[in-house]
Amino acid sequence: MAVEQVSSVFDTILVLDFGSQYSHLITRRLREFNIYAEMLPCTQKISELSWKPKGVILSGGPYSVYAEDAPHVDHDVFKLNVPILGICYGMQELAWINGKQVGRGEKREYGPATLNVLDKSDPLFANIDHSTVWMSHGDKLHGLPTGFKTIATSDNSPYCGIVHEKEPIYGIQFHPEVTHSTQGKQLLKNFAVNLCHANQNWTMENFIETEIQRIRDLVGPTAEVIGAVSGGVDSTVASKLMTEAIGNRFHAILVDNGVLRLNEAATVKKTLVEGLGINLTVVDASEEFLSKLKGVTDPEKKRKIIGNTFIHVFEREAEKIKPKDGQEIQYLLQGTLYPDVIESISFKGPSQTIKTHHNVGGLLDNMKLKLIEPLRELFKDEVRHLGELLGISHELVWRHPFPGPGIAIRVLGEVTKEQVAIARKADYIYIEEIRKAGLYDKISQAFACLLPVKSVGVMGDQRTYEQVIALRAIETTDFMTADWYPFEHSFLKKVASRIVNEVDGVARVTYDITSKPPATVEWE
Ligand code: XMP
């Protein structure tokens, strides 16, 4: 039986990406209305799609439609006979195809504008008028495209909204996908529901059902699957889904690299095996990792060593797993999420090759396994919701991210067992206090770093000369930019006092008040 794609099971709005930094938000907004949307590069050949979209959105983009190397949509999109919405560049593309009346604007328009809807009966603008819309364009329409009429204007854009006289083909100059467009979400919903008649059935409850079936169809009745787990939300959710689909034919491996959080390996084992029924093998390779890290202080070298050693250990352990029925392991599970997929397909320019997604550390290249990625259509918040539906605890589902190289990049300088023990203990106390204060879910990521400097202190009557712990806590939506979290002074006082008193080897605690940029989240 052929394995169905999500886009052939759920009504799908196809977003063709012309390279705007906002393109992925279109997909995001539609999903918030339980409408499944998928993004593909603008160069997608329509005849190569194995499913039919309910509607197509042409995104914005940084190019000029009239430029020689400008990207253009496959004209077969018009043969689909489904509603089309062009946003910014997407609208200019529609105009270019229908009369070429596009050129440079007198000045670039960037910022808010007020939308004036001329045809209030048009389904695209249902419940929308005089709202603020967000503009970001240098080119504009110099006239109406052939066969179109104007349905909305703004002070600077006489063709702010247009529609074809006979077909449901729309163009808008503004960006409904950004939150600055106050009723932008409503407009996207109007397009998908009123015009495309897309079913609002994209829920994680429905996804579980179809995904489990999809995994079963793909893997078949006998094949075995292997995957690495880290204790983080993505690998746990992916593993639980695999277990629901194929039971013990899924083999999870947790590699203890010696730089995990305090008690992490034991905690993950308890949660995954006892709590979630996942077939898990824990491999203690901490000595191997730590011996390879001996004498290394450069952060990038630490990352490389940990990545390479991980592959080595994982492959060695995978070899040892011999399924009872003599089957070979055929698939490798990977917790790839939709933002990774989007990044790999994102259209960067007609002359540039489109990036392919690199699987973590090259495991796949070495192991000659086929890849299985059950979360590749999901955004992070969808994964969290899915996790909760699969019975994974709130605490795990909302866990802060933890970097692959772990505490090795939070022990500045050389990584030794002793240094890791200090950093771990301080981190444990810090996170415990954050949880006790009810702040964990308000903070995006928090951790302690051990600095390779010594500082003078006094304990009782004794002079001490010991190391410094730096605490970091940030708030962010995307981890590209971040602000430090404004703790109450009393909270910091309590944590500092506990760490100095309870962790041998620490004489002083500082709090990092640097944003990203210019700093990064991690210290190394
Ligand atoms: P930075 O330090 O780059 O961190 O501002 C942004 C986010 O990425 C995480 N991070 C990593 N995750 N391997 C990972 O798996 C790494 O080498 C790595 N470096 C940083 C960091 O924890 C934060 O969430």
Coordinates of C-alpha atoms and ligand atoms in Angstrom, one line a residue:
M1 CA 0.0 0.0 0.0
A2 CA 1.3 3.5 -0.9
V3 CA 2.1 5.6 2.1
E4 CA 0.0 8.7 2.2
Q5 CA 1.5 12.1 2.8
V6 CA -0.1 14.4 5.4
S7 CA -1.0 16.7 2.6
S8 CA -3.1 14.1 0.9
V9 CA -4.9 13.2 4.1
F10 CA -5.7 16.7 5.3
D11 CA -7.1 19.6 3.2
T12 CA -3.9 21.6 2.4
I13 CA -3.2 25.1 1.5
L14 CA 0.0 25.3 -0.5
V15 CA 2.3 28.2 0.3
L16 CA 4.8 28.9 -2.5
D17 CA 7.8 30.6 -1.0
F18 CA 9.5 33.5 -2.9
G19 CA 12.0 34.0 -0.1
S20 CA 10.3 36.5 2.3
Q21 CA 11.5 36.3 5.9
Y22 CA 7.8 36.1 6.8
S23 CA 6.8 33.2 4.5
H24 CA 6.8 30.5 7.2
L25 CA 4.5 32.6 9.3
I26 CA 1.7 32.2 6.6
T27 CA 1.9 28.4 7.3
R28 CA 2.0 29.0 11.0
R29 CA -1.1 31.3 11.1
L30 CA -3.2 28.9 9.1
R31 CA -2.3 26.0 11.4
E32 CA -3.6 28.1 14.3
F33 CA -7.0 27.8 12.7
N34 CA -6.6 24.0 12.4
I35 CA -6.0 24.3 8.6
Y36 CA -3.1 22.3 7.4
A37 CA -0.7 24.4 5.3
E38 CA 2.6 23.3 3.7
M39 CA 5.3 25.5 2.2
L40 CA 7.3 24.6 -0.9
P41 CA 9.8 26.7 -2.9
C42 CA 8.2 29.0 -5.6
T43 CA 10.0 26.9 -8.2
Q44 CA 7.8 23.9 -7.4
K45 CA 6.6 22.2 -10.6
I46 CA 2.8 21.7 -10.1
S47 CA 2.8 18.6 -12.2
E48 CA 5.2 17.0 -9.7
L49 CA 2.8 17.4 -6.7
S50 CA 1.3 14.1 -5.6
W51 CA -1.6 15.9 -4.0
K52 CA -4.0 18.7 -4.9
P53 CA -4.0 21.8 -2.7
K54 CA -7.3 23.4 -1.8
G55 CA -5.8 26.8 -2.4
V56 CA -2.4 28.4 -3.1
I57 CA -0.7 31.4 -1.5
L58 CA 2.2 33.1 -3.3
S59 CA 4.4 34.6 -0.6
G60 CA 6.4 37.9 -0.5
G61 CA 10.0 38.0 -1.5
P62 CA 13.0 40.3 -1.8
Y63 CA 13.2 40.3 -5.6
S64 CA 11.7 42.5 -8.3
V65 CA 9.4 40.6 -10.7
Y66 CA 10.7 42.6 -13.7
A67 CA 14.4 41.7 -12.9
E68 CA 16.0 39.3 -15.4
D69 CA 16.8 36.6 -12.8
A70 CA 13.5 37.1 -10.8
P71 CA 11.8 33.8 -9.6
H72 CA 8.5 33.0 -11.2
V73 CA 5.7 30.6 -10.4
D74 CA 4.9 27.6 -12.6
H75 CA 1.9 28.8 -14.7
D76 CA 0.3 25.4 -14.2
V77 CA -0.8 26.8 -10.8
F78 CA -3.6 28.5 -12.7
K79 CA -4.8 25.1 -14.1
L80 CA -5.4 23.8 -10.6
N81 CA -8.6 25.8 -10.6
V82 CA -8.3 26.6 -6.9
P83 CA -8.3 30.0 -5.2
I84 CA -5.0 31.9 -5.3
L85 CA -3.8 34.6 -3.0
G86 CA -0.7 36.7 -3.9
I87 CA 1.0 38.5 -1.0
C88 CA 3.3 41.5 -1.8
Y89 CA 5.8 40.0 -4.3
G90 CA 3.1 37.3 -4.9
M91 CA 0.6 40.0 -5.9
Q92 CA 3.2 41.7 -8.2
E93 CA 3.8 38.3 -9.7
L94 CA 0.1 38.0 -10.6
A95 CA 0.2 41.5 -12.0
W96 CA 3.4 40.7 -14.0
I97 CA 1.8 37.7 -15.5
N98 CA -1.3 39.7 -16.4
G99 CA 0.0 42.8 -18.1
K100 CA 3.4 43.6 -16.6
Q101 CA 2.3 46.8 -14.8
V102 CA 4.8 46.6 -12.0
G103 CA 7.7 48.9 -11.3
R104 CA 9.7 50.7 -8.7
G105 CA 7.7 52.8 -6.2
E106 CA 8.6 56.5 -5.6
K107 CA 9.8 55.4 -2.2
R108 CA 9.9 52.3 -0.3
E109 CA 6.8 51.7 1.9
Y110 CA 7.6 50.1 5.2
G111 CA 5.4 50.1 8.3
P112 CA 1.7 50.4 9.2
A113 CA -1.0 51.6 6.9
T114 CA -4.8 51.7 7.2
L115 CA -6.7 49.4 5.0
N116 CA -9.8 50.8 3.2
V117 CA -12.0 48.0 1.9
L118 CA -14.0 49.0 -1.2
D119 CA -16.0 45.8 -1.7
K120 CA -17.3 44.9 1.7
S121 CA -19.2 41.9 0.3
D122 CA -16.0 40.2 -0.9
P123 CA -15.4 37.0 1.2
L124 CA -11.7 37.7 1.6
F125 CA -12.5 40.8 3.6
A126 CA -15.3 39.4 5.7
N127 CA -15.2 41.1 9.1
I128 CA -12.2 43.2 8.1
D129 CA -12.2 47.0 7.4
H130 CA -10.1 50.0 8.5
S131 CA -7.7 47.7 10.2
T132 CA -4.0 48.4 10.4
V133 CA -2.0 46.4 7.8
W134 CA 1.8 46.0 7.6
M135 CA 3.6 47.2 4.4
S136 CA 7.1 46.2 3.3
H137 CA 7.7 46.8 -0.4
G138 CA 9.8 48.9 -2.8
D139 CA 8.0 47.9 -6.0
K140 CA 4.3 48.5 -6.6
L141 CA 1.6 48.1 -9.2
H142 CA 1.5 50.9 -11.7
G143 CA -1.9 49.9 -13.0
L144 CA -4.6 47.2 -12.7
P145 CA -3.6 43.8 -14.1
T146 CA -5.8 42.7 -17.1
G147 CA -9.0 41.2 -15.9
F148 CA -8.7 42.4 -12.3
K149 CA -10.5 45.0 -10.2
T150 CA -9.6 46.9 -7.1
I151 CA -11.2 45.8 -3.8
A152 CA -9.1 47.7 -1.3
T153 CA -6.8 50.7 -1.1
S154 CA -4.5 52.4 1.4
D155 CA -3.1 56.0 1.4
N156 CA 0.0 54.9 -0.5
S157 CA -1.3 51.9 -2.4
P158 CA -4.2 52.5 -4.8
Y159 CA -4.0 48.7 -5.6
C160 CA -3.8 47.4 -2.0
G161 CA -6.3 44.6 -2.7
I162 CA -7.2 43.3 -6.1
V163 CA -9.3 40.3 -7.4
H164 CA -9.8 38.8 -10.8
E165 CA -13.2 39.6 -12.3
K166 CA -14.1 36.0 -12.9
E167 CA -11.7 33.7 -11.0
P168 CA -11.0 33.6 -7.2
I169 CA -7.5 35.0 -7.8
Y170 CA -6.5 37.7 -5.2
G171 CA -3.6 40.0 -4.6
I172 CA -2.8 42.1 -1.5
Q173 CA 0.1 44.5 -1.1
F174 CA 0.4 44.1 2.7
H175 CA 1.6 41.2 4.9
P176 CA -1.4 39.6 6.7
E177 CA 0.9 37.0 8.3
V178 CA 2.7 39.4 10.6
T179 CA 1.1 40.3 13.9
H180 CA 1.4 44.1 13.1
S181 CA -1.5 43.5 10.6
T182 CA -4.2 43.5 13.2
Q183 CA -6.7 41.4 11.3
G184 CA -4.3 39.6 9.1
K185 CA -5.1 36.2 10.7
Q186 CA -8.7 36.8 10.0
L187 CA -7.9 37.5 6.3
L188 CA -5.9 34.3 6.0
K189 CA -8.7 32.3 7.6
N190 CA -11.2 34.0 5.2
F191 CA -9.1 32.9 2.3
A192 CA -8.7 29.3 3.5
V193 CA -12.2 28.8 4.8
N194 CA -14.5 31.1 2.9
L195 CA -12.8 30.8 -0.5
C196 CA -10.9 27.5 -0.5
H197 CA -13.4 25.7 1.7
A198 CA -10.6 23.9 3.5
N199 CA -11.7 21.6 6.3
Q200 CA -10.5 22.8 9.7
N201 CA -9.6 19.4 10.9
W202 CA -5.8 19.8 11.4
T203 CA -5.7 18.8 15.1
M204 CA -3.1 16.7 16.9
E205 CA -5.8 14.2 17.9
N206 CA -6.4 13.6 14.1
F207 CA -2.7 13.7 13.5
I208 CA -1.9 10.9 16.0
E209 CA -4.3 8.6 14.3
T210 CA -3.1 9.3 10.7
E211 CA 0.5 9.3 11.7
I212 CA 0.4 6.0 13.5
Q213 CA -1.2 4.5 10.4
R214 CA 1.4 6.2 8.2
I215 CA 4.3 4.8 10.2
R216 CA 2.8 1.3 10.1
D217 CA 2.3 1.5 6.3
L218 CA 5.9 2.8 5.8
V219 CA 7.7 0.3 8.1
G220 CA 5.6 -2.7 7.3
P221 CA 4.8 -5.6 9.5
T222 CA 8.3 -6.8 10.4
A223 CA 11.0 -4.1 9.9
E224 CA 12.8 -2.6 12.9
V225 CA 13.6 1.0 13.7
I226 CA 16.3 2.5 15.9
G227 CA 16.6 6.0 17.2
A228 CA 18.6 8.2 19.7
V229 CA 16.8 9.9 22.6
S230 CA 18.2 12.8 24.6
G231 CA 15.5 13.3 27.3
G232 CA 14.3 16.4 25.4
V233 CA 10.8 16.9 24.1
D234 CA 11.3 16.1 20.4
S235 CA 13.0 12.8 20.7
T236 CA 10.7 11.7 23.5
V237 CA 7.5 12.5 21.5
A238 CA 8.9 10.9 18.3
S239 CA 9.8 7.8 20.3
K240 CA 6.5 7.5 22.0
L241 CA 4.7 7.8 18.6
M242 CA 6.9 5.1 17.2
T243 CA 6.2 2.9 20.2
E244 CA 2.5 3.4 19.8
A245 CA 2.8 2.4 16.1
I246 CA 5.2 -0.6 16.2
G247 CA 5.8 -1.4 19.9
N248 CA 9.1 -3.1 20.7
R249 CA 10.2 -3.1 17.1
F250 CA 11.3 0.5 17.9
H251 CA 14.6 0.5 19.8
A252 CA 15.6 3.8 21.6
I253 CA 19.2 4.4 22.6
L254 CA 20.3 7.0 25.2
V255 CA 24.0 7.7 25.1
D256 CA 25.2 9.0 28.5
N257 CA 28.1 11.2 27.3
G258 CA 29.2 12.2 30.8
V259 CA 28.0 15.8 30.2
L260 CA 24.3 15.4 30.8
R261 CA 22.5 17.1 33.6
L262 CA 22.6 15.7 37.2
N263 CA 20.9 12.3 37.4
E264 CA 19.7 12.7 33.8
A265 CA 20.4 9.2 32.4
A266 CA 18.5 7.6 35.4
T267 CA 15.6 10.0 35.2
V268 CA 15.2 9.6 31.4
K269 CA 15.3 5.8 31.8
K270 CA 12.6 5.9 34.5
T271 CA 10.4 8.2 32.5
L272 CA 10.7 6.5 29.1
V273 CA 10.7 2.9 30.2
E274 CA 8.4 2.9 33.2
G275 CA 6.3 5.9 32.3
L276 CA 6.0 5.6 28.5
G277 CA 6.7 1.9 27.8
I278 CA 9.5 2.8 25.4
N279 CA 12.0 0.0 24.5
L280 CA 15.2 1.8 25.7
T281 CA 18.8 0.9 26.1
V282 CA 21.0 3.3 28.1
V283 CA 24.7 3.3 27.2
D284 CA 27.1 4.7 29.7
A285 CA 29.9 6.1 27.6
S286 CA 30.9 8.9 29.9
E287 CA 34.5 7.7 30.4
E288 CA 35.0 7.5 26.6
F289 CA 33.7 11.0 26.0
L290 CA 35.6 12.6 29.0
S291 CA 38.8 10.9 27.9
K292 CA 38.5 12.4 24.4
L293 CA 37.7 15.8 25.9
K294 CA 40.9 15.7 28.0
G295 CA 43.0 18.9 27.5
V296 CA 40.5 20.4 25.0
T297 CA 39.4 24.0 25.7
D298 CA 38.2 25.2 22.3
P299 CA 34.4 25.3 22.2
E300 CA 34.2 24.2 18.6
K301 CA 36.6 21.3 19.1
K302 CA 34.5 20.2 22.1
R303 CA 31.4 20.2 19.9
K304 CA 33.2 18.2 17.2
I305 CA 34.6 15.6 19.6
I306 CA 31.2 15.1 21.2
G307 CA 29.4 14.9 17.8
N308 CA 31.9 12.4 16.4
T309 CA 32.1 10.3 19.5
F310 CA 28.3 10.1 19.7
I311 CA 28.1 8.7 16.2
H312 CA 30.8 6.2 17.0
V313 CA 29.1 5.0 20.2
F314 CA 25.6 5.0 18.7
E315 CA 26.7 2.9 15.7
R316 CA 28.5 0.5 18.0
E317 CA 25.5 0.0 20.2
A318 CA 23.1 -0.2 17.2
E319 CA 25.2 -3.2 16.0
K320 CA 24.5 -5.0 19.3
I321 CA 20.8 -4.7 18.9
K322 CA 19.8 -7.9 17.1
P323 CA 16.1 -8.2 16.8
K324 CA 14.8 -11.7 17.8
D325 CA 13.4 -12.6 14.4
G326 CA 16.7 -12.1 12.6
Q327 CA 15.4 -8.9 10.9
E328 CA 18.0 -6.2 10.2
I329 CA 17.3 -2.7 11.5
Q330 CA 16.2 -0.7 8.5
Y331 CA 15.1 2.7 9.7
L332 CA 16.6 5.5 11.8
L333 CA 14.2 7.7 13.6
Q334 CA 14.9 11.4 13.6
G335 CA 13.0 14.1 15.5
T336 CA 13.3 16.7 12.6
L337 CA 10.7 19.5 13.0
Y338 CA 9.0 21.6 10.4
P339 CA 11.2 24.7 10.9
D340 CA 14.3 22.5 9.9
V341 CA 12.4 21.3 6.8
I342 CA 11.4 24.9 5.9
E343 CA 14.9 26.0 6.3
S344 CA 16.1 23.3 4.0
I345 CA 13.6 24.0 1.2
S346 CA 13.5 27.8 1.6
F347 CA 13.9 29.5 -1.7
K348 CA 17.0 31.7 -1.5
G349 CA 17.4 32.7 -5.2
P350 CA 17.1 31.2 -8.6
S351 CA 20.9 30.9 -9.0
Q352 CA 21.5 29.4 -5.6
T353 CA 21.1 25.7 -5.0
I354 CA 18.5 24.9 -2.4
K355 CA 20.1 23.6 0.8
T356 CA 19.4 20.0 1.8
H357 CA 18.7 19.2 5.4
H358 CA 21.7 17.8 7.1
N359 CA 20.9 15.0 9.4
V360 CA 22.5 15.4 12.8
G361 CA 26.2 14.5 12.7
G362 CA 26.0 12.3 9.6
L363 CA 24.6 9.2 11.3
L364 CA 22.6 8.3 8.3
D365 CA 25.5 8.4 5.8
N366 CA 27.4 5.9 7.8
M367 CA 24.6 3.5 8.8
K368 CA 22.9 3.1 5.4
L369 CA 19.5 3.2 7.1
K370 CA 16.4 4.8 5.7
L371 CA 15.2 7.8 7.6
I372 CA 11.8 8.1 9.4
E373 CA 10.8 11.6 10.6
P374 CA 7.3 11.5 12.1
L375 CA 7.5 15.1 13.3
R376 CA 8.7 16.7 10.1
E377 CA 5.3 18.4 9.5
L378 CA 5.1 19.9 13.0
F379 CA 6.0 23.2 14.6
K380 CA 7.4 23.0 18.2
D381 CA 4.1 24.0 19.9
E382 CA 2.3 21.3 17.9
V383 CA 4.9 18.8 19.1
R384 CA 4.3 19.8 22.7
H385 CA 0.5 19.5 22.3
L386 CA 1.0 16.1 20.6
G387 CA 3.3 15.0 23.6
E388 CA 0.6 15.9 26.1
L389 CA -2.0 13.9 24.1
L390 CA 0.4 10.9 24.1
G391 CA 0.5 11.1 27.9
I392 CA 4.0 12.7 28.3
S393 CA 4.2 14.8 31.5
H394 CA 3.8 18.6 31.3
E395 CA 7.2 18.9 32.9
L396 CA 8.9 17.0 30.1
V397 CA 6.9 18.5 27.3
W398 CA 7.8 22.0 28.5
R399 CA 11.4 21.3 29.3
H400 CA 14.0 24.0 28.4
P401 CA 16.2 23.1 25.5
F402 CA 19.5 21.5 26.3
P403 CA 22.4 21.6 23.8
G404 CA 23.8 18.4 22.3
P405 CA 27.3 19.1 23.7
G406 CA 25.7 19.5 27.1
I407 CA 27.6 20.7 30.1
A408 CA 30.9 20.5 28.2
I409 CA 30.1 23.9 26.7
R410 CA 29.0 25.2 30.2
V411 CA 32.3 24.2 31.8
L412 CA 34.5 26.9 30.3
G413 CA 37.9 25.7 29.6
E414 CA 38.9 22.1 30.1
V415 CA 36.2 19.6 30.9
T416 CA 37.0 17.2 33.7
K417 CA 34.8 15.0 35.8
E418 CA 35.3 17.2 38.8
Q419 CA 34.4 20.4 36.9
V420 CA 31.3 18.8 35.4
A421 CA 30.2 17.7 38.9
I422 CA 30.4 21.3 40.1
A423 CA 28.6 22.8 37.2
R424 CA 25.9 20.1 37.4
K425 CA 25.2 20.6 41.0
A426 CA 25.0 24.4 40.7
D427 CA 22.7 24.0 37.7
Y428 CA 20.5 21.5 39.6
I429 CA 20.0 23.9 42.6
Y430 CA 19.3 26.9 40.2
I431 CA 16.7 25.0 38.2
E432 CA 15.2 23.6 41.4
E433 CA 14.8 27.1 42.8
I434 CA 13.3 28.4 39.5
R435 CA 10.7 25.6 39.6
K436 CA 9.9 26.3 43.3
A437 CA 9.4 30.0 42.5
G438 CA 6.9 29.0 39.7
L439 CA 9.1 30.7 37.1
Y440 CA 10.2 27.7 35.0
D441 CA 7.5 28.0 32.3
K442 CA 8.0 31.8 32.1
I443 CA 11.7 31.4 31.2
S444 CA 12.8 30.0 27.8
Q445 CA 16.1 28.6 29.0
A446 CA 18.1 28.7 32.2
F447 CA 21.4 27.1 33.2
A448 CA 24.6 27.5 35.2
C449 CA 28.1 27.9 33.8
L450 CA 31.3 27.2 35.6
L451 CA 34.0 29.8 34.9
P452 CA 37.7 28.9 34.7
V453 CA 38.7 31.7 37.1
K454 CA 39.3 31.7 40.8
S455 CA 38.1 34.3 43.2
V456 CA 38.7 35.0 46.9
G457 CA 35.9 34.5 49.4
V458 CA 35.4 33.9 53.1
M459 CA 33.6 30.9 54.7
G460 CA 33.4 31.1 58.5
D461 CA 36.8 32.3 59.5
Q462 CA 38.5 30.8 56.5
R463 CA 39.7 32.6 53.4
T464 CA 38.6 30.7 50.3
Y465 CA 40.0 30.8 46.8
E466 CA 37.6 29.0 44.5
Q467 CA 35.7 29.2 41.2
V468 CA 32.9 31.3 40.0
I469 CA 29.4 30.2 38.8
A470 CA 27.6 32.4 36.2
L471 CA 23.8 32.0 36.0
R472 CA 22.0 32.6 32.8
A473 CA 18.2 32.9 32.2
I474 CA 16.7 34.2 29.0
E475 CA 13.3 34.9 27.4
T476 CA 13.0 34.5 23.7
T477 CA 10.5 33.3 21.0
D478 CA 13.0 32.0 18.5
F479 CA 16.4 31.8 20.2
M480 CA 17.8 34.1 17.5
T481 CA 17.4 37.1 19.8
A482 CA 17.0 36.9 23.5
D483 CA 16.7 39.0 26.6
W484 CA 17.9 38.2 30.1
Y485 CA 15.2 37.3 32.6
P486 CA 14.6 40.0 35.3
F487 CA 14.6 37.9 38.5
E488 CA 13.7 39.5 41.8
H489 CA 16.8 40.3 43.8
S490 CA 15.6 38.1 46.7
F491 CA 15.5 35.1 44.3
L492 CA 19.0 35.7 43.1
K493 CA 20.2 36.1 46.7
K494 CA 18.7 32.8 47.7
V495 CA 20.2 30.9 44.7
A496 CA 23.6 32.4 45.2
S497 CA 23.6 31.6 48.9
R498 CA 22.5 28.0 48.2
I499 CA 25.1 27.4 45.5
V500 CA 28.0 28.8 47.6
N501 CA 27.0 26.8 50.6
E502 CA 26.1 23.6 49.0
V503 CA 28.5 23.2 46.1
D504 CA 32.2 22.6 47.1
G505 CA 34.6 24.5 44.9
V506 CA 32.4 27.6 44.3
A507 CA 33.2 30.9 46.1
R508 CA 31.1 33.3 44.1
V509 CA 28.0 33.5 41.9
T510 CA 27.2 36.1 39.2
Y511 CA 24.1 36.7 37.0
D512 CA 24.6 37.3 33.3
I513 CA 22.7 40.5 32.2
T514 CA 23.7 40.4 28.5
S515 CA 21.1 40.1 25.7
K516 CA 21.6 38.2 22.5
P517 CA 22.9 39.9 20.5
P518 CA 25.6 40.9 21.3
A519 CA 26.1 37.8 23.5
T520 CA 24.9 34.3 22.6
V521 CA 22.7 32.2 24.9
E522 CA 25.5 29.7 25.7
W523 CA 28.8 31.0 27.0
E524 CA 30.8 28.8 24.6
Ligands
XMP1 P1 23.4 30.3 21.1 O1 24.4 30.0 22.2 O2 23.8 30.0 19.7 O3 22.2 29.3 21.5 O4 22.8 31.7 21.2 C1 20.9 29.2 20.9 C2 20.2 27.9 21.3 O5 21.0 26.8 20.7 C3 21.4 26.0 21.7 N1 22.8 25.5 21.3 C4 23.1 24.3 20.8 N2 22.3 23.2 20.7 N3 24.2 22.0 19.9 C5 22.9 22.0 20.2 O6 22.2 21.0 20.1 C6 25.0 23.0 20.1 O7 26.2 22.9 19.8 C7 24.4 24.2 20.5 N4 24.9 25.5 20.8 C8 23.9 26.3 21.3 C9 21.4 26.8 23.0 O8 21.3 26.0 24.1 C10 20.2 27.7 22.7 O9 19.0 27.0 23.1

